mmCIF file of C-alpha atoms and ligand atoms in Angstrom:
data_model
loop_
_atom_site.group_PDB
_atom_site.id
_atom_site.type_symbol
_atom_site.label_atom_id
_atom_site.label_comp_id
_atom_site.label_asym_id
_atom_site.label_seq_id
_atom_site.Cartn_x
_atom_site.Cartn_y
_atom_site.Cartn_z
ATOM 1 C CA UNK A 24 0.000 0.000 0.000
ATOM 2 C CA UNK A 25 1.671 3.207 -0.805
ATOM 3 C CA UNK A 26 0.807 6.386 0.857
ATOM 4 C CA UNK A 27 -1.465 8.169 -1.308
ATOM 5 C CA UNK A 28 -3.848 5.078 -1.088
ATOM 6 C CA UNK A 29 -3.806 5.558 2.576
ATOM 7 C CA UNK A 30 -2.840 9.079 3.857
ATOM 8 C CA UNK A 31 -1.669 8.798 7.374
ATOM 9 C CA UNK A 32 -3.191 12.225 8.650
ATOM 10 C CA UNK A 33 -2.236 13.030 12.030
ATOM 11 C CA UNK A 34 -2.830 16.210 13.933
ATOM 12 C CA UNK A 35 0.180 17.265 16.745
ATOM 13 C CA UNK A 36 -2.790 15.563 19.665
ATOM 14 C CA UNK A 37 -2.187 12.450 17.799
ATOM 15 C CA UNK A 38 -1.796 9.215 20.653
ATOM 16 C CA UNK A 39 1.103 6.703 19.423
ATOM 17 C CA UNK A 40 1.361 2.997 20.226
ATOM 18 C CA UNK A 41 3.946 0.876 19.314
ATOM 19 C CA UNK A 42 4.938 -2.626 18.651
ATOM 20 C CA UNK A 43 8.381 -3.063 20.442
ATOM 21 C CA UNK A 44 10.656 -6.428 18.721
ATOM 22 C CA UNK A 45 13.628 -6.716 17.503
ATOM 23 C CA UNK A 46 14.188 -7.078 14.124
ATOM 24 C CA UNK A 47 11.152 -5.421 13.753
ATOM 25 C CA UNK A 48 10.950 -6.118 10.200
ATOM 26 C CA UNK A 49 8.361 -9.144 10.239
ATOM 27 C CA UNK A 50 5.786 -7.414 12.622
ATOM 28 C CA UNK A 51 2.251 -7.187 11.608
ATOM 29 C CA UNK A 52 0.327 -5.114 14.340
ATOM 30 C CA UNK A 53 1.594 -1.596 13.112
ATOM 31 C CA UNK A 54 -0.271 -2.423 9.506
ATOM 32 C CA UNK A 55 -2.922 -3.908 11.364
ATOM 33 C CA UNK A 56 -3.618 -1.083 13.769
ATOM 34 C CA UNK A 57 -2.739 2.121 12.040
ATOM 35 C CA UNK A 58 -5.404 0.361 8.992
ATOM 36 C CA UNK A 59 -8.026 0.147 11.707
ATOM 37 C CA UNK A 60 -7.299 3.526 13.341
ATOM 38 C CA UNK A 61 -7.880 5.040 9.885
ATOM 39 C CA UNK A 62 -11.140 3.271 9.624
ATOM 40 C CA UNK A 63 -12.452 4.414 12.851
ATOM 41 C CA UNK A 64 -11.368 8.065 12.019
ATOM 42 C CA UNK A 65 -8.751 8.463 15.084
ATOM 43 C CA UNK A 66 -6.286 10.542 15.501
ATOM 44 C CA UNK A 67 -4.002 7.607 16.119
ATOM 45 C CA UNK A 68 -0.537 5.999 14.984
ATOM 46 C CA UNK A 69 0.825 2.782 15.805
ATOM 47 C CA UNK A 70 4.533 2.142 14.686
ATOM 48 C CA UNK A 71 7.562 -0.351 14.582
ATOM 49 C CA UNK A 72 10.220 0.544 17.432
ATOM 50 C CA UNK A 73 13.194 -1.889 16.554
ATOM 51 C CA UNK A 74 15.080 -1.723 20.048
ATOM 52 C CA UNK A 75 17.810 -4.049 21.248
ATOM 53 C CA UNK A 76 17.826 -5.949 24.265
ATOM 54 C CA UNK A 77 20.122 -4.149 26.182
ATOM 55 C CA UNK A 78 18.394 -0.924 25.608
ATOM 56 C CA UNK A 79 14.943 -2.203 26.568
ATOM 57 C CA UNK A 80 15.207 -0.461 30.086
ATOM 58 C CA UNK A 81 16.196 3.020 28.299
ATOM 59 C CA UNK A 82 13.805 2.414 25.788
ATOM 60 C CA UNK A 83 10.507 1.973 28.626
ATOM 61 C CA UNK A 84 12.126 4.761 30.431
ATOM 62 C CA UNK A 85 11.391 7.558 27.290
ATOM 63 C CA UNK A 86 8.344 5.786 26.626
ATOM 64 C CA UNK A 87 6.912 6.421 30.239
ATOM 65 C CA UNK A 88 8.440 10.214 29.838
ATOM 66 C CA UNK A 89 6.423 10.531 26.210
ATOM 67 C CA UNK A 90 3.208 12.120 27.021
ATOM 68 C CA UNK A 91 1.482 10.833 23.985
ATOM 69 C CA UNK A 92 2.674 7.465 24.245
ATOM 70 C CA UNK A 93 0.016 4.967 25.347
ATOM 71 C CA UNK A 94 1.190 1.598 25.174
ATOM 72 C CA UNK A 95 2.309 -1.167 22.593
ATOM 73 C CA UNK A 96 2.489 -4.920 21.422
ATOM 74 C CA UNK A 97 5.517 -6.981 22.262
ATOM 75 C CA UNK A 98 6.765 -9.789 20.855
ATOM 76 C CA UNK A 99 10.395 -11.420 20.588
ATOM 77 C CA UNK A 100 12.637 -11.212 22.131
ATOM 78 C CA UNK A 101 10.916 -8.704 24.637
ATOM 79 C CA UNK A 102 8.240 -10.538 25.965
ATOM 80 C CA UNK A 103 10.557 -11.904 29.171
ATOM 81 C CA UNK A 104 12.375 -9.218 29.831
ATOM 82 C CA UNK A 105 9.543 -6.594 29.977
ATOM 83 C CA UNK A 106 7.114 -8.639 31.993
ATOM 84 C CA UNK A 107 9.915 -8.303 34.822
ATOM 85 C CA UNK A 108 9.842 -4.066 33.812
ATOM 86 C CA UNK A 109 6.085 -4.158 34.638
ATOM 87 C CA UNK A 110 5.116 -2.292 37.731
ATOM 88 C CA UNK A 111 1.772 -4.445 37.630
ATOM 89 C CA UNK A 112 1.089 -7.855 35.575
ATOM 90 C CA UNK A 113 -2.197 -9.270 34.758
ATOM 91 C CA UNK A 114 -3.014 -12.999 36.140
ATOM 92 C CA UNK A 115 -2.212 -14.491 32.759
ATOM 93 C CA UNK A 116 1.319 -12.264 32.585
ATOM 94 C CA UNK A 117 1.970 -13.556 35.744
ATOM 95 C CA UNK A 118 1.811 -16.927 35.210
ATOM 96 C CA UNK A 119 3.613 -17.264 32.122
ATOM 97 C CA UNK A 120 6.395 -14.286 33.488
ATOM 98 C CA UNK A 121 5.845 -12.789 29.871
ATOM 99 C CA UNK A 122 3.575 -9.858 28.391
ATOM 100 C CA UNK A 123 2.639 -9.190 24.950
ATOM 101 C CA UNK A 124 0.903 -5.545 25.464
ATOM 102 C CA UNK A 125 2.138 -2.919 27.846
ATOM 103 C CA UNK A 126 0.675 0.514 28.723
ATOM 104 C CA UNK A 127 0.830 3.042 30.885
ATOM 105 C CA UNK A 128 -1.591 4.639 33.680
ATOM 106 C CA UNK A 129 -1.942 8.290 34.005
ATOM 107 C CA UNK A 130 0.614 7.577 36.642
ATOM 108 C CA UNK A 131 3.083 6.429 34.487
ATOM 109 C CA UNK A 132 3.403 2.783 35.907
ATOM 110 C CA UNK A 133 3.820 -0.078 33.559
ATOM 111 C CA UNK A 134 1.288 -2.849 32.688
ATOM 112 C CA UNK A 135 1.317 -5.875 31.376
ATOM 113 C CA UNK A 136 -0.308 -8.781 30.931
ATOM 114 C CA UNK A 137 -0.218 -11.767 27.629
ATOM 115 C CA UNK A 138 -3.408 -12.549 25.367
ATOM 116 C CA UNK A 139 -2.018 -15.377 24.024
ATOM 117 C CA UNK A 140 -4.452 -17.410 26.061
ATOM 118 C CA UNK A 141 -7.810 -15.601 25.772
ATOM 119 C CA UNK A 142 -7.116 -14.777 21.960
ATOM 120 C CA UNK A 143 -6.701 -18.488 21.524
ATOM 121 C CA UNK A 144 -10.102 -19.120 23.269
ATOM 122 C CA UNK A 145 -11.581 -15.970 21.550
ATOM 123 C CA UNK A 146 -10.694 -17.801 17.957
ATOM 124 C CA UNK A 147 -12.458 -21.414 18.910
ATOM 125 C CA UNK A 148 -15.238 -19.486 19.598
ATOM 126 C CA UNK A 149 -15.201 -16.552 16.615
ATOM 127 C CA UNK A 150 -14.688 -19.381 14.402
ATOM 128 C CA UNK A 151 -17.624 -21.707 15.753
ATOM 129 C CA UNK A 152 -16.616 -23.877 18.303
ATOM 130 C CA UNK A 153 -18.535 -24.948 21.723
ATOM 131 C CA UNK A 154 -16.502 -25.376 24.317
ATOM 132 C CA UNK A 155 -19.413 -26.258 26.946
ATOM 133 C CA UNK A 156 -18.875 -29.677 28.408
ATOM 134 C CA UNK A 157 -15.955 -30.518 26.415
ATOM 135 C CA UNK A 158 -12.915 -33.041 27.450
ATOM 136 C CA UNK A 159 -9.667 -31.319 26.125
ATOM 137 C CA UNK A 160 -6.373 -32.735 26.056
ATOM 138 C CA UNK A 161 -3.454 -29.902 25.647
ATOM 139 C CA UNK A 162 -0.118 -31.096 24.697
ATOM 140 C CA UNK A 163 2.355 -29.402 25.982
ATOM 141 C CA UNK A 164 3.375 -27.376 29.541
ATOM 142 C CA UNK A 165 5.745 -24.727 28.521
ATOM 143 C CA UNK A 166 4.854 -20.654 28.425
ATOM 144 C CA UNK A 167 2.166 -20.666 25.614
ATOM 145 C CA UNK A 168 0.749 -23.716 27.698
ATOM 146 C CA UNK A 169 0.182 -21.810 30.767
ATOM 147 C CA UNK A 170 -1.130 -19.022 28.566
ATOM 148 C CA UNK A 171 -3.655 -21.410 26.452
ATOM 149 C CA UNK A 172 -4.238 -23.381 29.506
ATOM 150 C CA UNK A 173 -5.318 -20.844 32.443
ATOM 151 C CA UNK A 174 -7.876 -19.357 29.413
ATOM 152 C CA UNK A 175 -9.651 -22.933 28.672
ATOM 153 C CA UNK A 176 -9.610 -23.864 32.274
ATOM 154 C CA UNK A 177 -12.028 -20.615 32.532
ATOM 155 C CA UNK A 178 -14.543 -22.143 30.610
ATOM 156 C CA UNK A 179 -17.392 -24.595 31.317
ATOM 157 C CA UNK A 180 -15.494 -27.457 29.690
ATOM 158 C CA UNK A 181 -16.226 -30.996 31.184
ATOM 159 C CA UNK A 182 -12.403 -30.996 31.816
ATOM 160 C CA UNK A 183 -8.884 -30.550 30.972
ATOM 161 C CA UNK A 184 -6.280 -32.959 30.833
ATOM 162 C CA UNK A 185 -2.406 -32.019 30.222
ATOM 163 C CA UNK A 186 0.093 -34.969 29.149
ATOM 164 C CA UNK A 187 4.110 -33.608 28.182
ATOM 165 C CA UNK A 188 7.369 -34.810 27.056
ATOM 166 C CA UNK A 189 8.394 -33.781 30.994
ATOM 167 C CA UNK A 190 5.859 -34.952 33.252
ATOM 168 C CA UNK A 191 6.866 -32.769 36.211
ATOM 169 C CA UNK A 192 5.604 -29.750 34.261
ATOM 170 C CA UNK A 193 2.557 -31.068 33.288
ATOM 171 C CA UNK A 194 1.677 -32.273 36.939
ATOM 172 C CA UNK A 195 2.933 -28.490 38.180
ATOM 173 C CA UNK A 196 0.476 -26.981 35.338
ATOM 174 C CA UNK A 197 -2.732 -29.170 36.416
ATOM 175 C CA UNK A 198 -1.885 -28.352 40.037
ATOM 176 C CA UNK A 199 -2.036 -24.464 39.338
ATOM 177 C CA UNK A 200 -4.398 -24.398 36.857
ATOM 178 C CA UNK A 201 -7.029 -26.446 39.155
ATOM 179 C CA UNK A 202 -5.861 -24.049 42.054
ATOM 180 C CA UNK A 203 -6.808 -20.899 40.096
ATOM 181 C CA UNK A 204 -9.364 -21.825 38.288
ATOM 182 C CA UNK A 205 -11.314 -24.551 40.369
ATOM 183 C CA UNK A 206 -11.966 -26.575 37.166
ATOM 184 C CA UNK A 207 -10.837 -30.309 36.906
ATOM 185 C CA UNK A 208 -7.500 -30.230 35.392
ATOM 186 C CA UNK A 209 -5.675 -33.768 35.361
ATOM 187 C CA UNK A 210 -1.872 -34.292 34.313
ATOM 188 C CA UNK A 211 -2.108 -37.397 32.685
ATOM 189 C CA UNK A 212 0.794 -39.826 30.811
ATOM 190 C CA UNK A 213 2.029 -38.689 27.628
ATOM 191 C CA UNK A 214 0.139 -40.179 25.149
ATOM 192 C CA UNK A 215 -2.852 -40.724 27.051
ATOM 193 C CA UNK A 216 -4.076 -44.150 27.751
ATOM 194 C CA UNK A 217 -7.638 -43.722 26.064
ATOM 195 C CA UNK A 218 -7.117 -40.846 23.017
ATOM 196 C CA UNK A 219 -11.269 -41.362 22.269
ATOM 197 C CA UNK A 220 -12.519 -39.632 25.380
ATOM 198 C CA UNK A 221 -11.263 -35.987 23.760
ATOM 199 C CA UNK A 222 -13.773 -33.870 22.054
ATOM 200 C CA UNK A 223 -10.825 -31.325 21.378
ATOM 201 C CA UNK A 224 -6.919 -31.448 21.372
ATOM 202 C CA UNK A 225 -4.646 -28.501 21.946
ATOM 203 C CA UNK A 226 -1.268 -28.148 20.664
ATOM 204 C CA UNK A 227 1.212 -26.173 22.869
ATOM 205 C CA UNK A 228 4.395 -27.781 22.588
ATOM 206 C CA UNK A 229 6.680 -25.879 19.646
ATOM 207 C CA UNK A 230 6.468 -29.010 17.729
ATOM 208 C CA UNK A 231 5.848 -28.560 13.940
ATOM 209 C CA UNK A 232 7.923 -25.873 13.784
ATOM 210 C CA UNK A 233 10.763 -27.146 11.621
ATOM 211 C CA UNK A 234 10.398 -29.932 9.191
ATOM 212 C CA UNK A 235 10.930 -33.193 10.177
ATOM 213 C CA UNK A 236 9.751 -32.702 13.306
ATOM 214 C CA UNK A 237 7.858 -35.730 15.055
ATOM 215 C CA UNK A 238 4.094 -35.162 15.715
ATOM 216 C CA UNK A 239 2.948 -33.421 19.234
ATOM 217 C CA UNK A 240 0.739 -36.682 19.988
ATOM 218 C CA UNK A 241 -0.546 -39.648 17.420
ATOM 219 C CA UNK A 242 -4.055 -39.714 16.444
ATOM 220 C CA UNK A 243 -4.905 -43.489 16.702
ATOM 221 C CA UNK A 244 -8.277 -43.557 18.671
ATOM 222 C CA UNK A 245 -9.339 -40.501 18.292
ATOM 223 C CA UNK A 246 -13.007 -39.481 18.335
ATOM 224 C CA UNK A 247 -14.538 -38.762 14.612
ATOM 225 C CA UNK A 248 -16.138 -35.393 15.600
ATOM 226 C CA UNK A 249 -12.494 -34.426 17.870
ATOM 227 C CA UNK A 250 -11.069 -30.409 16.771
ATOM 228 C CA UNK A 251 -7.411 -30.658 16.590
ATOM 229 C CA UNK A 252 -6.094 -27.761 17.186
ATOM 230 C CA UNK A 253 -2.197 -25.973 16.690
ATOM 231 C CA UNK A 254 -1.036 -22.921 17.948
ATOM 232 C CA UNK A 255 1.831 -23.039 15.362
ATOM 233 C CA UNK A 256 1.259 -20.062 13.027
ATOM 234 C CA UNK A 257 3.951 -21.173 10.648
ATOM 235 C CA UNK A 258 3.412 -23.241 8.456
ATOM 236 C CA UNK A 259 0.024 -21.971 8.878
ATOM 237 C CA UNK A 260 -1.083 -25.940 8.012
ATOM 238 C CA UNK A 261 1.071 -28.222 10.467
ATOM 239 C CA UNK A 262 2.464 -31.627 9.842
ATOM 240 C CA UNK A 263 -0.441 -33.081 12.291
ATOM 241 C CA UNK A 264 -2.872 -30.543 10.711
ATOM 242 C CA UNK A 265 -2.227 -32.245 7.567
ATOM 243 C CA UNK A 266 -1.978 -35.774 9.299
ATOM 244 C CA UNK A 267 -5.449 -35.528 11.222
ATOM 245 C CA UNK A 268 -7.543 -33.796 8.050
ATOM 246 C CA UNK A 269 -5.942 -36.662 6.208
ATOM 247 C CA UNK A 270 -8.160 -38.628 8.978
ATOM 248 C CA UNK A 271 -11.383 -36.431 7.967
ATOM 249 C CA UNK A 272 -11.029 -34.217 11.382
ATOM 250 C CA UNK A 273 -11.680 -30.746 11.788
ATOM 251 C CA UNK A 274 -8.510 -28.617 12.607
ATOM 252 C CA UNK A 275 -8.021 -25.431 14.296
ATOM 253 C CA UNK A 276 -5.050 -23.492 12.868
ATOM 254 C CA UNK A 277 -2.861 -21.131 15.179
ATOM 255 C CA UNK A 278 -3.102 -17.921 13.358
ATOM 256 C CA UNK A 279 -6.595 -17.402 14.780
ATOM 257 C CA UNK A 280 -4.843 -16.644 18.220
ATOM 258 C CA UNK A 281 -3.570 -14.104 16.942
ATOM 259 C CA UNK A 282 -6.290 -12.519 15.264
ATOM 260 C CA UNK A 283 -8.662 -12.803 17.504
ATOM 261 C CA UNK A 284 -5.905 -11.154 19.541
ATOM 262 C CA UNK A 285 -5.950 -7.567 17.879
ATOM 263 C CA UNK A 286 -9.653 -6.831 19.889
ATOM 264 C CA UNK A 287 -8.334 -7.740 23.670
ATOM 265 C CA UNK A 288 -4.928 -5.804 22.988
ATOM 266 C CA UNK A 289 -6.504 -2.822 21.949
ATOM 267 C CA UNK A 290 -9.029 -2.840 25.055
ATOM 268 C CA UNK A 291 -5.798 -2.978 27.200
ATOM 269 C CA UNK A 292 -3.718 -0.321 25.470
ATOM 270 C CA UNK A 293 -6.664 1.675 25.048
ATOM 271 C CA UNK A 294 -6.596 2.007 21.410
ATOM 272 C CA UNK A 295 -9.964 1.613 20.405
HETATM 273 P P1 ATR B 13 6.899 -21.906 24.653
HETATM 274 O O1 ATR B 13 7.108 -20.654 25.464
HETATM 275 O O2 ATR B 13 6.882 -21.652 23.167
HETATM 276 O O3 ATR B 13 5.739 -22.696 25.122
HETATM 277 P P2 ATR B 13 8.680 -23.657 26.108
HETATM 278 O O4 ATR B 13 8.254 -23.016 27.354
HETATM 279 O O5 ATR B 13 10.118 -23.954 25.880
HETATM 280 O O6 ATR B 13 8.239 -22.777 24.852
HETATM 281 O O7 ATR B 13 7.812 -25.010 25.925
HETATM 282 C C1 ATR B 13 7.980 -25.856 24.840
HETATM 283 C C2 ATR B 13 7.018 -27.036 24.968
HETATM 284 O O8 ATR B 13 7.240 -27.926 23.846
HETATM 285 C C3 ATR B 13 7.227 -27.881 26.217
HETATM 286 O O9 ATR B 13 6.002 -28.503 26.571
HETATM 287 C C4 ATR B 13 8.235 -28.922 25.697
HETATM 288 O O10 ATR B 13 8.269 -30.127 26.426
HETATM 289 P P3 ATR B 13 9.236 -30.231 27.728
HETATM 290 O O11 ATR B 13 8.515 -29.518 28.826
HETATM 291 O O12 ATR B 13 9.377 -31.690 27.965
HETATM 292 O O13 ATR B 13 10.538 -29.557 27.344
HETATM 293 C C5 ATR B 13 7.664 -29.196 24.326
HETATM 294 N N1 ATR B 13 8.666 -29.752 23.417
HETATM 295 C C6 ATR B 13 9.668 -29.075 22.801
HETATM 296 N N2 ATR B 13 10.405 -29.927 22.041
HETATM 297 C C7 ATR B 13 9.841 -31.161 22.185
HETATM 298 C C8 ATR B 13 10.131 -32.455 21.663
HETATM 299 N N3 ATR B 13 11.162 -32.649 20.829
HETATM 300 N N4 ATR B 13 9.344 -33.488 22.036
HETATM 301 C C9 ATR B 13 8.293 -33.297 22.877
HETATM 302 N N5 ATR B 13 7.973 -32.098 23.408
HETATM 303 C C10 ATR B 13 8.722 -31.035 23.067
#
């Protein structure tokens, strides 16, 4: 899009956001953004700031001192550091130790808190999907499993069931997420004993990533109506995408957590 197809008109009260990465070359939210504050007529801006790791604590420190700055995405390899810059965290940023939207309060402390998990749940149910009374099995316990994992144990599901290469991490992950949540949340051996008692299956674990990867979890014995779903965005069709359609089951593919994403980060930041 060149400018004249989209003139970027911005008065001197303009607001900025930003998306802080580095490189910053790949990042889609200051497209994404700026095109939507256009649409809604505000006097708006969102843009790329490319900023290393070692200047991340300089960097926050002119942000707070901007006036007109109000907040921004994060992604790698920020997301770590800058949950531990954050005067305050939301519950999922505190479970998962890293953010992926900051902004700050008219008194200049930093929040934070990570969508990954409620944008993930916001896509099964933009694109259709019930999640009342269903089993779900998540592979996986890492950081985008505590993420995914605290957001489905929110819902009504019937329960939710965590197996893992590591064990321990699993069994740490059902213990927290029962804690918080109160739902029924069962580490179980990795693969589970009886696949057919799943009406959905999560994805969490990184892989499917790189080719040749092996599979997150077979799919002998699973249910004919189970959603397999990846939170792999690329390749945007997976390995075991490709392996359970080949089985006639509905998949779920991981760039819907992020779109569904765009909504809830722009409540926080306050950008529309
Ligand atoms: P992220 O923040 O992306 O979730 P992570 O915290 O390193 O990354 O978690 C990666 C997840 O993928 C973990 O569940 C990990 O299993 P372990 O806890 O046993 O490490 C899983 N994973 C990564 N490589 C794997 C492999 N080769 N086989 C099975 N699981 C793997």
């Amino acid at each position: 899009m060149t400018g004249s197809e989209n003139p970027l008109q911005l008065s001197g009260a303009a607001r900025i956001y930003g998306t802080l990465a580095h490189p910053a070359d790949h990042v889609r939210a200051p497209t994404l953004f700026t095109a939507k504050f256009a649409e809604l007529g505000l006097d708006k801006v969102m843009i790329p700031i490319d900023v290393r790791a070692e200047d991340l604590t300089s960097m926050i420190e002119v942000l707070r001192r901007q006036i007109n700055f109000e907040g921004a995405a994060v992604t790698i390899p920020h997301k770590i550091e800058l949950a531990k810059l954050c005067d305050e965290l939301g519950e999922t940023g505190q479970l998962t130790g890293a953010v992926n939207a900051i902004a700050f309060d008219t008194e200049g402390r930093l929040l934070g808190d990570n969508f990954d998990g409620k944008g993930f749940v916001a896509g099964l149910y933009g694109e259709g999907f019930s999640l009342q009374d269903k089993k779900i099995l998540m592979v996986g316990a890492g950081g985008a499993a505590r993420a995914v994992g605290l957001a489905l144990a929110k819902e009504p599901l019937a329960g939710l069931d965590i197996c893992n290469r590591s064990p321990d991490k699993a069994e740490w992950l059902a213990g927290r997420l029962g804690e918080v949540t109160g739902q029924t949340v069962a580490a179980v051996p990795n693969p589970p004993a009886d696949m057919g008692q799943y009406d959905m299956i999560v994805n969490t674990t990184s892989l499917g990533l790189h080719d040749g990867d092996a599979l997150p979890i077979g799919l002998d014995g699973v249910q004919a109506d189970c959603v397999i779903c990846d939170i792999i965005m690329i390749p945007e069709r997976t390995a075991w995408m490709q392996a359970a359609e080949a089985r006639g089951l509905t998949v779920h593919a991981g760039r819907h957590m992020l779109d569904y994403q765009m909504d809830l980060i722009a409540a926080f930041i306050g950008a529309w």
